[in-house]
Coordinates of C-alpha atoms in Angstrom, one line a residue:
X1 CA 48.5 93.5 27.1
X2 CA 45.4 95.5 26.3
X3 CA 44.3 93.0 23.6
X4 CA 44.7 90.2 26.0
X5 CA 42.5 92.0 28.6
X6 CA 39.9 92.7 25.9
X7 CA 39.9 89.0 24.9
X8 CA 39.5 87.9 28.6
X9 CA 36.6 90.4 29.1
X10 CA 34.9 89.1 26.0
X11 CA 35.3 85.6 27.1
X12 CA 33.8 86.4 30.5
X13 CA 30.9 88.2 29.0
X14 CA 30.3 85.2 26.7
X15 CA 30.4 82.9 29.7
X16 CA 27.8 85.0 31.5
X17 CA 25.6 85.1 28.4
X18 CA 25.8 81.3 28.2
X19 CA 24.8 80.9 31.8
X20 CA 21.9 83.3 31.6
X21 CA 20.7 81.8 28.3
X22 CA 20.9 78.3 29.8
X23 CA 18.9 79.4 32.9
X24 CA 16.2 81.3 30.9
X25 CA 15.8 78.5 28.4
X26 CA 15.6 75.8 31.2
X27 CA 12.9 77.7 33.1
X28 CA 11.0 78.3 29.8
X29 CA 11.3 74.6 28.9
X30 CA 9.9 73.6 32.3
X31 CA 7.1 76.1 32.0
X32 CA 6.1 75.1 28.4
X33 CA 6.2 71.4 29.4
X34 CA 4.0 72.1 32.4
X35 CA 1.4 73.8 30.2
X36 CA 1.6 70.9 27.7
X37 CA 1.1 68.3 30.4
X38 CA -2.0 70.1 31.7
X39 CA -3.8 69.9 28.3
X40 CA -6.8 67.5 28.1
X41 CA -5.2 66.0 25.0
X42 CA -2.0 65.1 26.8
X43 CA -1.4 61.5 27.6
X44 CA 1.3 60.0 29.8
X45 CA 2.6 57.8 26.9
X46 CA 3.3 61.0 25.0
X47 CA 6.5 61.5 27.0
X48 CA 8.6 59.5 24.5
X49 CA 7.1 61.4 21.6
X50 CA 8.1 64.6 23.2
X51 CA 11.6 63.4 23.9
X52 CA 12.0 62.3 20.3
X53 CA 10.8 65.8 19.2
X54 CA 13.4 67.4 21.5
X55 CA 16.2 65.4 20.0
X56 CA 15.1 65.8 16.4
X57 CA 14.4 69.6 16.8
X58 CA 17.9 70.0 18.3
X59 CA 19.4 68.6 15.1
X60 CA 17.0 70.6 12.9
X61 CA 17.6 73.9 14.6
X62 CA 21.4 73.3 14.5
X63 CA 21.1 72.9 10.7
X64 CA 19.0 76.1 10.5
X65 CA 21.7 77.9 12.6
X66 CA 24.2 76.9 9.9
X67 CA 22.0 78.2 7.1
X68 CA 21.6 81.5 9.0
X69 CA 25.4 81.8 9.1
X70 CA 26.1 81.2 12.8
X71 CA 28.7 78.6 11.9
X72 CA 30.2 76.6 9.0
X73 CA 29.6 72.9 9.1
X74 CA 32.4 70.5 8.5
X75 CA 32.2 66.9 9.6
X76 CA 33.9 66.5 13.0
X77 CA 37.1 64.5 13.2
X78 CA 35.7 62.5 16.2
X79 CA 35.7 58.8 15.3
X80 CA 32.2 57.4 14.4
X81 CA 32.5 54.7 17.0
X82 CA 33.3 57.2 19.8
X83 CA 30.5 59.5 18.7
X84 CA 28.0 56.6 18.7
X85 CA 29.1 55.5 22.2
X86 CA 28.7 59.0 23.5
X87 CA 25.3 59.3 21.9
X88 CA 24.3 56.0 23.5
X89 CA 25.6 57.4 26.8
X90 CA 23.3 60.4 26.4
X91 CA 20.3 58.3 25.8
X92 CA 21.2 56.0 28.7
X93 CA 21.5 59.0 31.0
X94 CA 18.0 60.2 30.0
X95 CA 16.5 56.7 30.5
X96 CA 18.1 55.9 33.9
X97 CA 17.4 59.4 35.3
X98 CA 13.8 58.9 34.4
X99 CA 13.8 55.4 36.0
X100 CA 15.4 56.9 39.1
X101 CA 12.7 59.6 39.3
X102 CA 10.0 57.0 38.8
X103 CA 11.2 54.5 41.4
X104 CA 12.3 56.9 44.2
X105 CA 11.0 59.9 46.0
X106 CA 11.6 63.5 44.8
X107 CA 14.1 63.9 47.7
X108 CA 16.2 60.8 46.7
X109 CA 16.1 61.9 43.1
X110 CA 17.5 65.3 44.0
X111 CA 20.2 63.8 46.2
X112 CA 21.1 61.5 43.3
X113 CA 21.6 64.6 41.1
X114 CA 23.7 66.2 43.9
X115 CA 25.9 63.1 44.1
X116 CA 27.1 63.7 40.6
X117 CA 29.1 66.7 41.8
X118 CA 31.7 64.7 43.8
X119 CA 31.7 62.0 41.1
X120 CA 32.4 64.7 38.5
X121 CA 35.2 66.2 40.6
X122 CA 36.8 62.8 40.7
X123 CA 36.5 62.4 36.9
X124 CA 37.9 65.9 36.3
X125 CA 40.9 65.0 38.3
X126 CA 41.3 61.5 36.8
X127 CA 40.6 62.3 33.1
X128 CA 41.8 66.0 32.8
X129 CA 44.3 66.3 35.6
X130 CA 42.3 69.1 37.2
X131 CA 43.2 68.6 40.8
X132 CA 40.5 70.3 43.0
X133 CA 41.8 73.3 45.0
X134 CA 40.7 73.8 48.6
X135 CA 38.5 76.9 47.7
X136 CA 36.8 74.9 44.9
X137 CA 36.1 72.0 47.2
X138 CA 34.8 74.3 49.9
X139 CA 32.4 76.1 47.5
X140 CA 31.1 72.8 46.2
X141 CA 30.7 71.5 49.7
X142 CA 28.5 74.5 50.6
X143 CA 26.4 73.9 47.5
X144 CA 25.9 70.2 48.3
X145 CA 25.2 70.7 52.0
X146 CA 22.9 73.6 51.4
X147 CA 21.0 71.9 48.6
X148 CA 20.7 68.6 50.6
X149 CA 19.3 70.7 53.5
X150 CA 16.6 72.0 51.1
X151 CA 15.8 68.7 49.5
X152 CA 15.8 66.3 52.4
X153 CA 12.2 65.4 53.3
X154 CA 11.3 61.9 52.4
X155 CA 14.4 59.8 52.0
X156 CA 12.7 56.4 51.3
X157 CA 13.7 54.2 48.4
X158 CA 13.6 50.6 47.3
X159 CA 16.4 48.3 45.9
X160 CA 15.4 48.8 42.3
X161 CA 15.4 52.6 42.7
X162 CA 18.8 52.6 44.3
X163 CA 20.3 50.5 41.5
X164 CA 18.7 52.8 38.8
X165 CA 20.0 55.9 40.7
X166 CA 23.6 54.5 40.9
X167 CA 23.6 53.7 37.2
X168 CA 22.1 57.1 36.4
X169 CA 25.0 58.8 38.3
X170 CA 27.7 56.7 36.7
X171 CA 26.4 56.9 33.2
X172 CA 25.4 60.7 33.3
X173 CA 28.7 61.8 34.9
X174 CA 30.7 59.6 32.5
X175 CA 28.7 60.9 29.5
X176 CA 29.2 64.5 30.4
X177 CA 33.0 64.0 31.0
X178 CA 33.2 62.3 27.6
X179 CA 31.4 65.2 25.9
X180 CA 34.0 67.6 27.5
X181 CA 36.9 65.3 26.5
X182 CA 35.8 65.0 22.8
X183 CA 35.3 68.7 22.3
X184 CA 38.6 69.7 23.9
X185 CA 40.6 66.9 22.4
X186 CA 39.3 67.1 18.8
X187 CA 38.8 70.9 18.9
X188 CA 35.4 70.6 17.3
X189 CA 32.8 73.4 17.2
X190 CA 30.0 73.0 19.8
X191 CA 27.4 73.5 17.0
X192 CA 29.0 70.8 14.9
X193 CA 29.4 68.4 17.8
X194 CA 25.9 68.6 19.1
X195 CA 24.4 68.6 15.6
X196 CA 26.0 65.2 15.0
X197 CA 25.4 63.9 18.5
X198 CA 21.7 64.9 18.7
X199 CA 21.0 63.2 15.4
X200 CA 22.5 59.9 16.6
X201 CA 20.6 60.2 19.8
X202 CA 17.4 60.7 17.9
X203 CA 18.0 57.6 15.8
X204 CA 19.0 55.5 18.9
X205 CA 15.9 56.6 20.8
X206 CA 13.5 56.0 17.9
X207 CA 15.0 52.5 17.5
X208 CA 14.6 51.7 21.2
X209 CA 11.1 53.0 21.2
X210 CA 10.1 50.9 18.2
X211 CA 11.8 47.8 19.8
X212 CA 9.7 48.4 22.8
X213 CA 6.6 48.1 20.6
X214 CA 5.5 51.7 20.8
X215 CA 3.8 53.3 17.8
X216 CA 5.0 56.9 17.6
X217 CA 3.1 57.6 14.4
X218 CA -0.2 56.7 16.0
X219 CA 0.4 59.2 18.8
X220 CA 0.7 62.1 16.3
X221 CA -3.1 62.3 16.3
X222 CA -2.7 64.6 19.2
X223 CA -1.2 67.2 16.8
X224 CA -4.7 67.8 15.6
X225 CA -5.1 70.0 18.6
X226 CA -3.7 73.4 17.7
X227 CA -2.8 74.3 21.3
X228 CA -1.0 71.0 21.7
X229 CA 0.9 71.5 18.4
X230 CA 1.9 75.0 19.4
X231 CA 3.1 74.1 22.9
X232 CA 4.9 71.0 21.5
X233 CA 7.0 73.1 19.1
X234 CA 7.6 75.8 21.7
X235 CA 8.9 73.0 24.0
X236 CA 11.1 71.7 21.2
X237 CA 12.6 75.1 20.6
X238 CA 13.6 75.6 24.2
X239 CA 14.9 72.1 24.3
X240 CA 17.2 73.0 21.5
X241 CA 18.5 76.1 23.4
X242 CA 19.0 74.0 26.6
X243 CA 20.9 71.3 24.7
X244 CA 23.1 73.7 22.8
X245 CA 24.0 75.9 25.8
X246 CA 24.8 72.6 27.6
X247 CA 27.2 71.7 24.9
X248 CA 28.8 75.1 25.0
X249 CA 29.1 75.1 28.8
X250 CA 30.6 71.6 29.0
X251 CA 32.9 72.2 26.0
X252 CA 34.1 75.7 26.9
X253 CA 34.1 75.3 30.7
X254 CA 33.6 71.9 32.2
X255 CA 31.1 69.2 33.0
X256 CA 31.5 70.1 36.7
X257 CA 30.5 73.7 36.0
X258 CA 27.5 72.4 34.1
X259 CA 26.5 70.4 37.2
X260 CA 26.8 73.4 39.4
X261 CA 24.7 75.4 37.0
X262 CA 21.9 72.8 37.1
X263 CA 21.6 73.1 40.9
X264 CA 21.9 76.9 40.8
X265 CA 18.9 76.9 38.4
X266 CA 16.9 74.7 40.9
X267 CA 17.7 77.1 43.8
X268 CA 16.8 80.1 41.7
X269 CA 13.5 78.6 40.6
X270 CA 12.7 77.8 44.3
X271 CA 13.6 81.4 45.3
X272 CA 11.4 82.9 42.6
X273 CA 8.5 80.7 43.7
X274 CA 8.9 82.0 47.3
X275 CA 9.3 85.7 46.5
X276 CA 6.8 86.1 43.7
X277 CA 4.3 83.2 44.1
X278 CA 4.1 83.0 47.9
X279 CA 5.4 79.4 48.1
X280 CA 6.1 78.4 51.7
X281 CA 9.5 77.5 52.9
X282 CA 10.8 76.3 56.3
X283 CA 13.5 78.1 58.2
X284 CA 15.8 75.2 57.6
X285 CA 15.0 75.3 53.9
X286 CA 15.7 79.0 53.7
X287 CA 19.0 78.6 55.4
X288 CA 19.9 75.7 53.0
X289 CA 19.0 77.9 50.0
X290 CA 21.2 80.7 51.3
X291 CA 24.1 78.3 51.9
X292 CA 23.7 76.7 48.5
X293 CA 23.5 80.1 46.8
X294 CA 26.7 81.2 48.6
X295 CA 28.4 78.1 47.3
X296 CA 27.3 78.8 43.7
X297 CA 28.5 82.5 44.0
X298 CA 31.8 81.4 45.4
X299 CA 32.3 78.7 42.7
X300 CA 31.4 81.3 40.0
X301 CA 33.9 83.8 41.3
X302 CA 36.6 81.0 41.3
X303 CA 35.8 80.2 37.7
X304 CA 35.9 83.8 36.6
X305 CA 39.2 84.4 38.3
X306 CA 40.6 81.2 36.6
X307 CA 39.5 82.5 33.2
X308 CA 41.1 85.9 34.0
X309 CA 44.5 84.4 34.7
X310 CA 44.3 81.7 32.0

């Protein structure tokens, strides 16, 4: 009995460590990217170069983690075809989310991200048999309503933007559910899984970039700027942490929890901006943040109770 309680406590502490690491690395990634984008040497067409760097560095750092003894690498039992399809889904998620952001307003983009929560709830029920309980639905409803209240400002969009956003939701939610399914079904280490997945995603994205006629080698001239080079590698390291914690959260918890965490991070960043940087917020926005924060706290408690009784 005592041993089981100790194991449960360790599992909960590890879960909290994952969530905190994911939050800190995400904020650090946004900050380092922001500093990178403000450099005079930064060009808009460097975005693909940065994304390639993120995917490649995720693979490199996962190899380094093996050499440092964090895990032992053995090829995963996941069929190559399935792994390739999941890698393609990850790349598709990135591309369509970027298109959604480009062709719609910030508000519509955020609402698109919010809509992944009910879609993921449906997938968790259909694929994993996790029928949503009333408290879980209520907590997620608070999160969605509160967040929508914060985000809604300019809800305009065009037909192309709507199509891209729908595709982004379907592909991203399906991809994350597939990541969860593969890790749980094949009992593969999160390190091993994302090491193989990130390398395939890197190859796919490089191939798509070359097919689009872009010369990634020519853009490496910007690495002659020491500040650009330093920030580029800092961004890649934090991208590795974000990607790896994402794999752990989806594999050990669920794709739904990962979605909740994403919106929790957004609310937390907005709160920090208001409290420490004096950013303005309307009364409605403040109420929305409080409601969304309450939904996150309630959902977190539900998950911790579930782990305790598992």
